[in-house]
Amino acid sequence: MGKRVAITGVGMTKQRSSRPDVNGQELINEAARMALEDAGLTRSDIDAVVIGNMDHFEGINYVDTWSVDGSGALMKPIMKVTTGGTTGTTVAMAAYYHVASGLFDRVLAIGWEKNSESDTTGAIITAFDPFWDRPIFAGAVAGLALEATQYMHLTGATEEDAAYVAVRERKHALNNPYAHLHMNLTIEDVMKSPYLSWPVKMGDMCPRTDGACAVVFVSEDAAQDSPQKPAWVLGVADRHLWAYTSDPYANQAIENGWWFPAMEWSARELYDKVGITDPLEQIDVAELYLPYSFAGLRYMESLGFCGRGEGPALVRSGAFDMGGKCPVNPSGGVMSSNAIGATGLIRVAECAWQIQGRAGDRQVPDVKIALATGFGGCFWSDILLFGAEKPEKSRG
Amino acid sequence: MSEEKKQLITIESGEAEQPFRWSAGTYGSRFLTELRDHKRFVGIRCPKCGKVYVPPRRVCGPCFVELTELVPVSDQGEIITYTVVSFGFVDPATGKQKPVPYGYAVIKLDGADTYLLHYVDETDPAKIKVGARVRAVFEEERHGSMLDIKYFELLER
Ligand SMILES: [Zn+2]
């Protein structure tokens, strides 16, 4: 059986549209030093580092080597992990696996991105097949627009339903000093914003952000010395599928009862392992990788908060607002900050802060269980659950 | 821009090119040759689950078996989902801004079980529908690429 693992330190840069005052290594160092200080540790206490960012976004490879002075990994084991949009959550999962294995007691997980350094859509396109995808594929915005059209067709959801999510996320961000966008929007503002790729408008999409995040994962033994209340990892699951960019819209999946197989499958697996039978009742707060507004409708269904097509009504009831049954993205989420390689890890960091009661003006009262997700590429999914109580055992 | 920001130096990657040479594989090459020389689509059938993959590939992921049986599929099909792309971005294949707007859809060809992503000859989203019938229109000059298909034309509006 694996060791039980907790988060005891978090560091995060303020998320900004552009950080020309630092290079990648210097940006990484800001988050790394903050996380170590938060955990009451020094560089010499760290046994290993896991780091990740998006392939091709900065056009500079080998972050695991050139960042060692900034990441703290100098002459230590370090591993680069890059899985697209899920990079930040996969970095967290890899750090968790390191510690749960019993081979490492204290591991520093780092996710970062300088999205300002390239054309995001152009960079994303290079992740895909040069024959079948690249000549036509128009990156994340258009890919998500295809999902939104299909979702509206299947459920009757509207652009206004999605705009509700966009407004909610930006309102939440007003409470988060780390968020990139601080915008007090109305549904009308979102509806009037220009189409990027119908039905997705400017107001529905995440921004491009520069930022870094670092999180300290420690074993149950090392957690005893922690100055912070440990935020325990209850379990993690992930699923990748689909080879080409047109695969996720497969009717076979829908006919077979799967709308978003990777997320539905990973959520079910993790809920079963951890004992979540009613997510809306049992999960106190969720930090979800919602890259655009329609995700805040559809993914609530995929995560089991409600049935198929019931997302818009549940969202508009305020269940996921601050003060609602399960507030989603008190931080303002991905629609308010998206330094992609850091984004998934920020979801994890925000869950830890919520469990520790350290989330400031965005704190949800008395958080016992928190959910984080990562989303990426051809609709794949990482999912992680955190708890205030030490679990009976570690679950992978 | 603030005085402080003006003093911060950035550089452009410039005109640098990094050429690659990718392989389409045996079946991918066959698909592209059929497009180029005959304006025809070819798929491949899984011996275990019977699913027809377009473009043809060597392995069926769920069955994890090798595929060998090439089968013809239609140049007509239906729209599964669609959008109209209107934001500007850099096409990494050319380094230039992709001309917008354009219709963009996931298309199921008759006889295929998988989907293709391609252009549609319509930029008004109100005129495109899920389930609408489409047909491939080919370029006069073809080079063995997905862009040998100019776009899919809507057969009903
Ligand atoms: Zn098969």
XYZ file of C-alpha atoms and ligand atoms in Angstrom:
554
model
C 0.000 0.000 0.000
C 1.189 3.515 -0.789
C 2.012 6.270 1.692
C -0.682 8.815 2.415
C 0.194 12.228 0.999
C -0.649 15.816 1.920
C -0.104 19.283 0.496
C 1.618 21.509 3.037
C 2.805 24.475 0.980
C 1.606 26.564 -1.932
C 3.219 29.318 -3.992
C 1.743 31.275 -6.859
C 2.680 34.335 -8.869
C 0.067 36.970 -9.487
C -1.314 35.941 -12.895
C -0.703 38.635 -15.522
C -1.107 39.135 -19.285
C 2.636 39.517 -19.740
C 5.747 39.335 -17.547
C 8.610 40.781 -19.636
C 10.424 41.587 -16.369
C 11.337 37.905 -15.884
C 12.443 34.948 -17.991
C 10.967 31.476 -17.447
C 13.414 30.423 -14.761
C 12.911 33.620 -12.774
C 9.131 33.270 -12.991
C 9.357 29.659 -11.785
C 11.572 30.723 -8.889
C 9.000 33.202 -7.570
C 6.453 30.402 -7.082
C 9.013 27.814 -5.888
C 10.450 30.009 -3.125
C 6.985 31.026 -1.964
C 5.848 27.374 -1.743
C 8.911 26.280 0.234
C 8.579 29.169 2.656
C 4.883 28.378 3.056
C 5.714 24.744 3.887
C 8.437 25.768 6.339
C 11.056 24.020 4.197
C 14.276 24.954 2.446
C 15.617 23.746 -0.910
C 17.746 21.120 0.829
C 14.621 19.476 2.341
C 13.195 18.715 -1.114
C 13.826 15.172 -2.400
C 12.621 15.625 -5.985
C 10.970 18.111 -8.340
C 8.269 17.542 -10.971
C 7.847 20.393 -13.454
C 5.706 20.976 -16.528
C 4.514 23.406 -19.158
C 3.037 23.221 -22.661
C 5.203 21.878 -25.473
C 5.972 24.607 -27.985
C 4.384 27.562 -26.164
C 7.660 29.310 -25.505
C 9.552 27.463 -28.244
C 12.223 26.613 -25.636
C 12.507 22.949 -24.652
C 14.141 21.174 -21.697
C 12.651 23.250 -18.883
C 13.780 20.507 -16.500
C 17.411 21.390 -17.249
C 17.485 25.173 -17.779
C 15.268 25.925 -14.811
C 17.260 24.005 -12.166
C 18.561 27.151 -10.458
C 15.042 28.568 -10.254
C 13.114 25.378 -9.508
C 15.455 24.300 -6.745
C 16.206 21.035 -8.557
C 19.960 21.627 -8.827
C 21.611 18.206 -8.388
C 18.303 16.588 -7.418
C 15.957 14.177 -9.232
C 13.715 16.188 -11.581
C 11.152 15.027 -14.116
C 9.343 17.032 -16.770
C 5.697 16.170 -17.364
C 3.704 17.635 -20.234
C 0.209 16.447 -21.131
C -1.346 19.498 -22.787
C -4.057 21.369 -20.907
C -3.915 18.796 -18.120
C -0.189 19.436 -17.558
C -0.664 21.181 -14.201
C -2.894 18.461 -12.785
C -0.659 15.712 -14.193
C 2.349 17.403 -12.545
C 0.402 17.246 -9.259
C -0.476 13.592 -9.834
C 3.145 12.700 -10.667
C 4.339 14.452 -7.484
C 1.659 12.524 -5.568
C 2.830 9.216 -7.094
C 6.448 10.051 -6.145
C 5.523 10.536 -2.485
C 2.904 7.774 -2.302
C 5.536 5.326 -3.610
C 7.440 5.766 -0.355
C 10.657 6.623 -2.223
C 10.397 10.416 -1.663
C 9.155 12.299 1.411
C 8.979 15.869 0.090
C 8.363 16.676 -3.577
C 7.939 20.080 -5.179
C 5.450 20.264 -8.083
C 5.784 23.232 -10.449
C 3.611 24.329 -13.379
C 4.283 27.478 -15.363
C 3.665 29.218 -18.669
C 4.517 32.403 -20.488
C 1.597 32.382 -22.915
C 2.567 35.894 -23.997
C 5.602 34.520 -25.831
C 3.770 32.852 -28.738
C 0.535 32.770 -30.683
C -1.442 30.358 -28.475
C -3.596 28.916 -31.266
C -0.603 28.429 -33.560
C 1.328 26.717 -30.756
C -1.597 24.413 -29.893
C -1.968 23.364 -33.538
C 1.612 22.035 -33.518
C 0.549 19.454 -30.899
C -1.569 17.676 -33.520
C -1.100 15.370 -36.485
C 0.562 17.060 -39.464
C -1.493 15.158 -42.076
C -4.988 14.839 -40.638
C -5.341 17.687 -38.140
C -2.945 20.557 -38.669
C -3.974 21.714 -42.164
C -7.526 22.387 -40.946
C -7.499 22.463 -37.125
C -8.043 25.952 -35.640
C -6.896 25.246 -32.093
C -8.755 25.296 -28.796
C -11.240 28.105 -29.410
C -12.717 26.527 -32.545
C -12.506 23.005 -31.090
C -14.484 24.133 -28.052
C -16.960 25.931 -30.318
C -17.643 22.572 -32.018
C -18.350 21.104 -28.575
C -20.653 24.023 -27.696
C -22.669 23.625 -30.917
C -23.068 19.910 -30.291
C -24.060 20.484 -26.651
C -26.685 23.100 -27.588
C -28.014 20.764 -30.297
C -28.326 17.830 -27.870
C -29.780 19.727 -24.886
C -31.362 22.984 -26.045
C -28.920 24.961 -23.849
C -28.522 28.608 -24.907
C -25.727 31.135 -25.295
C -27.270 33.020 -22.334
C -26.909 29.900 -20.155
C -23.209 29.878 -20.985
C -22.913 33.631 -20.395
C -24.184 33.049 -16.840
C -21.071 30.915 -16.218
C -18.757 33.522 -17.761
C -20.202 36.225 -15.507
C -20.024 34.015 -12.396
C -16.361 33.130 -12.940
C -15.337 36.787 -13.465
C -17.345 37.874 -10.386
C -15.538 35.268 -8.289
C -12.187 36.522 -9.573
C -12.882 39.929 -8.016
C -12.157 38.219 -4.659
C -8.835 36.766 -5.849
C -5.749 39.013 -5.843
C -3.862 36.384 -7.893
C -6.368 36.409 -10.796
C -5.401 37.902 -14.147
C -8.799 39.357 -15.128
C -10.753 41.467 -12.674
C -13.949 42.253 -14.586
C -17.418 42.964 -13.279
C -19.410 41.726 -16.290
C -23.108 41.303 -16.971
C -24.746 38.615 -19.113
C -25.489 41.380 -21.610
C -21.780 42.322 -21.778
C -20.893 38.731 -22.621
C -23.711 38.425 -25.179
C -22.559 41.634 -26.886
C -18.887 40.614 -27.055
C -17.690 39.651 -30.550
C -17.843 36.074 -31.790
C -14.465 34.342 -31.884
C -15.935 31.155 -33.324
C -19.727 30.958 -33.233
C -21.318 30.321 -30.673
C -18.235 31.167 -28.576
C -17.701 34.866 -27.922
C -14.785 36.823 -26.491
C -16.556 36.971 -23.116
C -16.918 33.166 -23.053
C -13.179 32.393 -23.382
C -10.235 32.224 -21.023
C -7.449 34.814 -21.359
C -3.781 34.151 -22.224
C -1.688 34.525 -19.093
C 1.881 34.472 -17.778
C 2.248 32.778 -14.417
C 3.677 29.995 -12.268
C 2.430 27.843 -9.424
C 4.284 25.501 -7.029
C 2.884 23.004 -4.534
C 4.712 20.950 -1.869
C 3.561 17.317 -1.513
C 4.775 15.469 1.598
C 4.360 11.990 3.058
C 2.218 11.338 6.119
C 5.453 11.076 8.136
C 6.792 14.434 6.956
C 3.360 16.064 7.374
C 3.739 15.819 11.140
C 6.344 18.613 11.053
C 4.247 20.882 8.833
C 3.506 24.403 10.072
C 0.364 24.368 7.873
C -2.690 22.204 8.297
C -2.184 19.355 5.787
C -4.585 19.177 2.845
C -4.783 15.421 2.194
C -4.888 13.825 -1.242
C -7.878 11.473 -1.153
C -7.249 10.074 -4.617
C -6.624 10.805 -8.283
C -7.732 9.389 -11.650
C -7.076 10.234 -15.273
C -8.151 9.100 -18.717
C -6.825 9.972 -22.163
C -8.528 8.948 -25.376
C -9.136 9.934 -29.016
C -6.332 10.071 -31.554
C -7.443 12.899 -33.848
C -9.170 16.216 -33.225
C -12.447 15.175 -34.875
C -12.746 11.975 -32.805
C -14.307 13.479 -29.628
C -17.567 14.241 -31.402
C -18.091 10.539 -32.073
C -21.751 9.593 -32.179
C -20.882 6.066 -31.088
C -19.782 7.405 -27.726
C -23.001 9.353 -27.349
C -25.112 6.416 -28.470
C -23.281 4.193 -25.995
C -24.189 6.552 -23.179
C -20.909 8.487 -22.960
C -20.931 12.191 -23.715
C -17.487 12.958 -22.417
C -16.004 9.516 -21.770
C -12.656 10.594 -20.268
C -14.193 12.887 -17.657
C -17.183 10.668 -16.903
C -15.008 7.583 -16.543
C -12.307 9.196 -14.394
C -14.909 10.874 -12.149
C -16.852 7.638 -11.634
C -13.689 5.708 -10.874
C -12.479 8.246 -8.309
C -15.885 8.746 -6.672
C -16.183 4.951 -6.264
C -12.747 4.724 -4.668
C -13.270 7.645 -2.299
C -16.945 6.942 -1.505
C -18.605 9.907 -3.201
C -22.173 8.893 -4.062
C -23.742 12.374 -4.266
C -21.180 14.904 -5.510
C -23.434 17.941 -5.033
C -23.997 17.069 -1.352
C -20.575 15.678 -0.495
C -18.171 18.011 -2.309
C -17.855 21.403 -0.593
C -15.950 23.311 -3.253
C -14.653 22.601 -6.761
C -11.841 24.187 -8.724
C -12.520 23.000 -12.257
C -10.606 23.457 -15.485
C -13.395 25.264 -17.350
C -11.580 26.826 -20.317
C -14.747 28.478 -21.604
C -18.274 29.140 -20.438
C -20.113 26.195 -22.039
C -17.798 23.831 -20.114
C -19.423 25.160 -16.939
C -22.718 23.665 -18.157
C -21.691 20.386 -19.768
C -18.893 19.337 -17.418
C -21.191 19.641 -14.378
C -23.154 16.802 -15.971
C -20.003 14.810 -16.793
C -18.828 15.210 -13.182
C -22.111 13.768 -11.901
C -23.505 16.941 -10.288
C -26.694 16.428 -12.330
C -28.102 14.423 -15.235
C -27.668 14.964 -18.967
C -29.031 18.299 -20.119
C -29.698 19.436 -16.540
C -26.537 21.563 -16.307
C -28.055 24.922 -17.346
C -30.925 24.792 -14.819
C -28.673 23.729 -11.943
C -26.075 26.373 -12.847
C -28.707 29.126 -13.037
C -30.137 28.043 -9.656
C -26.920 29.404 -8.145
C -25.748 26.002 -6.841
C -22.211 26.746 -8.030
C -22.098 30.444 -7.042
C -20.344 31.610 -3.869
C -22.826 30.767 -1.097
C -24.326 27.967 -3.213
C -24.315 24.252 -2.479
C -20.928 23.609 -4.099
C -19.179 26.831 -5.141
C -17.234 26.317 -8.379
C -14.036 28.267 -8.966
C -14.042 30.762 -6.071
C -10.685 31.798 -7.584
C -12.346 32.930 -10.808
C -11.063 29.807 -12.529
C -9.518 29.393 -15.941
C -11.791 32.003 -17.537
C -10.042 34.577 -15.326
C -6.419 33.292 -15.542
C -4.908 30.762 -17.938
C -1.151 30.302 -17.835
C -1.806 26.853 -19.267
C 1.026 24.751 -17.734
C 0.235 26.321 -14.342
C -3.551 26.234 -14.685
C -4.234 22.674 -13.496
C -1.812 23.058 -10.582
C -3.537 26.314 -9.579
C -6.780 24.326 -9.286
C -4.938 21.968 -6.883
C -3.369 24.888 -4.967
C -6.734 26.622 -4.563
C -8.262 23.365 -3.222
C -5.435 23.160 -0.653
C -5.983 26.769 0.412
C -9.740 26.127 0.736
C -9.168 23.070 2.940
C -6.617 24.936 5.050
C -9.006 27.885 5.473
C -6.456 30.209 3.874
C -8.373 31.349 0.771
C -8.955 34.914 1.952
C -11.991 36.715 0.559
C -12.798 33.708 -1.649
C -12.896 31.225 1.260
C -15.835 28.805 1.281
C -16.829 28.037 4.913
C -15.817 24.716 6.481
C -14.411 22.840 3.467
C -14.031 19.111 4.141
C -13.788 17.815 0.547
C -12.524 19.704 -2.509
C -12.478 18.624 -6.156
C -9.946 19.694 -8.794
C -9.945 18.819 -12.496
C -7.675 19.218 -15.488
C -8.877 19.292 -19.077
C -6.938 19.104 -22.287
C -6.297 18.131 -25.866
C -8.794 15.792 -27.452
C -11.149 16.004 -24.451
C -9.138 14.131 -21.877
C -9.396 14.466 -18.145
C -7.506 14.489 -14.830
C -9.475 14.494 -11.589
C -8.262 14.858 -7.995
C -10.015 14.887 -4.610
C -8.608 16.522 -1.479
C -9.795 16.289 2.108
C -9.384 17.882 5.520
C -9.188 14.431 7.163
C -6.364 11.956 6.632
C -7.760 9.152 4.404
C -7.642 5.479 5.421
C -5.230 4.837 2.577
C -3.766 6.424 -0.552
C -5.662 5.812 -3.772
C -4.170 6.059 -7.276
C 3.576 51.376 -22.065
C 5.205 52.359 -18.780
C 8.777 53.755 -18.693
C 9.799 50.642 -16.777
C 8.386 48.293 -19.440
C 10.066 50.244 -22.251
C 13.439 49.328 -20.800
C 12.692 45.596 -20.875
C 14.120 43.878 -23.940
C 12.344 41.161 -25.931
C 13.475 39.531 -29.182
C 11.553 37.935 -32.057
C 12.347 34.451 -33.347
C 12.395 36.071 -36.808
C 12.374 34.217 -40.110
C 13.955 31.074 -38.674
C 12.512 27.867 -40.098
C 12.667 24.388 -38.630
C 11.806 21.919 -41.405
C 10.508 18.446 -40.574
C 9.788 15.430 -42.787
C 6.808 13.414 -41.568
C 5.598 9.978 -42.736
C 1.951 9.353 -43.546
C 2.553 5.580 -43.376
C 1.386 2.977 -45.880
C -2.366 3.425 -45.421
C -2.199 7.189 -44.920
C -0.240 7.427 -48.176
C -2.853 5.305 -49.945
C -5.633 7.617 -48.699
C -3.801 10.732 -49.888
C -2.898 9.142 -53.245
C -6.561 8.254 -53.858
C -7.551 11.842 -53.046
C -4.868 13.304 -55.277
C -5.221 11.010 -58.290
C -8.896 9.981 -58.243
C -10.768 12.354 -55.902
C -11.854 9.268 -53.974
C -12.015 8.484 -50.262
C -10.764 5.214 -48.827
C -11.165 3.839 -45.305
C -10.086 0.718 -43.447
C -12.235 -1.833 -41.613
C -11.395 -3.395 -38.239
C -11.633 -7.212 -38.485
C -12.826 -7.426 -34.883
C -15.368 -4.594 -34.301
C -16.138 -3.801 -37.953
C -15.602 -0.066 -37.501
C -14.450 1.776 -40.659
C -11.722 4.335 -39.974
C -11.223 7.343 -42.277
C -8.408 8.219 -42.799
C -7.231 4.595 -42.654
C -4.875 3.712 -39.840
C -3.014 0.563 -38.934
C -4.500 -0.098 -35.516
C -7.957 -0.032 -33.907
C -7.324 1.407 -30.445
C -10.150 -0.351 -28.558
C -9.545 -3.773 -30.225
C -5.754 -3.291 -30.393
C -5.506 -5.390 -33.566
C -3.944 -4.710 -36.948
C -6.186 -3.421 -39.747
C -5.657 -4.450 -43.384
C -8.997 -4.351 -45.251
C -9.256 -1.117 -47.257
C -12.810 -0.137 -48.225
C -14.199 2.698 -50.377
C -16.258 5.403 -48.670
C -18.408 8.165 -50.156
C -17.396 11.755 -50.940
C -20.721 12.758 -49.371
C -21.768 12.794 -45.762
C -23.390 14.776 -42.991
C -22.429 17.475 -40.525
C -21.987 16.240 -36.945
C -21.190 19.666 -35.469
C -19.930 23.016 -36.788
C -18.746 26.543 -36.084
C -17.700 29.629 -38.029
C -14.138 30.641 -37.193
C -13.828 34.429 -37.046
C -10.814 35.070 -34.788
C -7.383 35.623 -36.306
C -4.468 33.307 -35.548
C -1.103 32.357 -36.992
C -1.160 29.183 -39.108
C 2.017 27.339 -38.019
C 2.238 25.669 -41.454
C 2.737 29.028 -43.200
C 3.690 31.443 -40.405
C 0.944 33.738 -41.761
C -2.429 34.815 -40.411
C -5.120 32.320 -41.419
C -7.770 34.131 -43.511
C -11.104 34.338 -41.616
C -14.038 33.895 -41.424
C -14.657 30.355 -42.594
C -17.142 27.557 -41.938
C -15.613 24.619 -40.057
C -17.278 21.299 -39.341
C -16.939 17.732 -38.153
C -18.179 15.580 -41.026
C -19.217 11.917 -41.157
C -18.743 10.470 -44.633
C -21.247 7.832 -45.709
C -19.685 4.434 -45.010
C -17.274 5.753 -42.350
C -17.547 5.365 -38.581
C -15.065 8.151 -37.795
C -15.126 11.837 -38.597
C -13.183 14.402 -40.566
C -12.571 18.002 -39.656
C -12.870 20.302 -42.676
C -14.086 23.573 -44.147
C -17.687 24.248 -45.168
C -18.630 26.783 -47.871
C -20.804 28.907 -45.588
C -19.930 31.634 -43.075
C -23.407 32.277 -41.697
C -23.913 29.863 -38.753
C -27.694 30.191 -39.121
C -27.433 28.480 -42.531
C -25.516 25.434 -41.294
C -27.324 22.653 -39.422
C -26.340 19.514 -37.558
C -27.262 16.665 -39.900
C -26.984 18.785 -43.073
C -25.769 16.869 -46.147
C -22.420 17.860 -47.660
C -20.175 16.824 -50.573
C -16.418 17.217 -51.018
C -15.238 19.777 -53.587
C -11.685 19.201 -54.785
C -8.886 21.569 -55.802
C -7.888 21.570 -59.485
C -4.238 21.040 -58.537
C -3.765 18.367 -55.915
C -0.614 17.440 -53.993
C -1.576 14.574 -51.663
C -2.859 16.566 -48.685
C -6.135 17.098 -46.826
C -6.086 20.486 -48.519
C -6.658 18.707 -51.857
C -10.245 18.949 -50.602
C -11.105 22.629 -51.105
C -14.084 22.427 -48.757
C -17.343 20.537 -48.273
C -20.310 22.167 -49.989
C -23.691 22.236 -48.314
C -26.175 20.305 -50.456
C -29.122 21.996 -48.722
C -29.411 25.507 -47.260
Zn -11.873 -2.653 -33.685
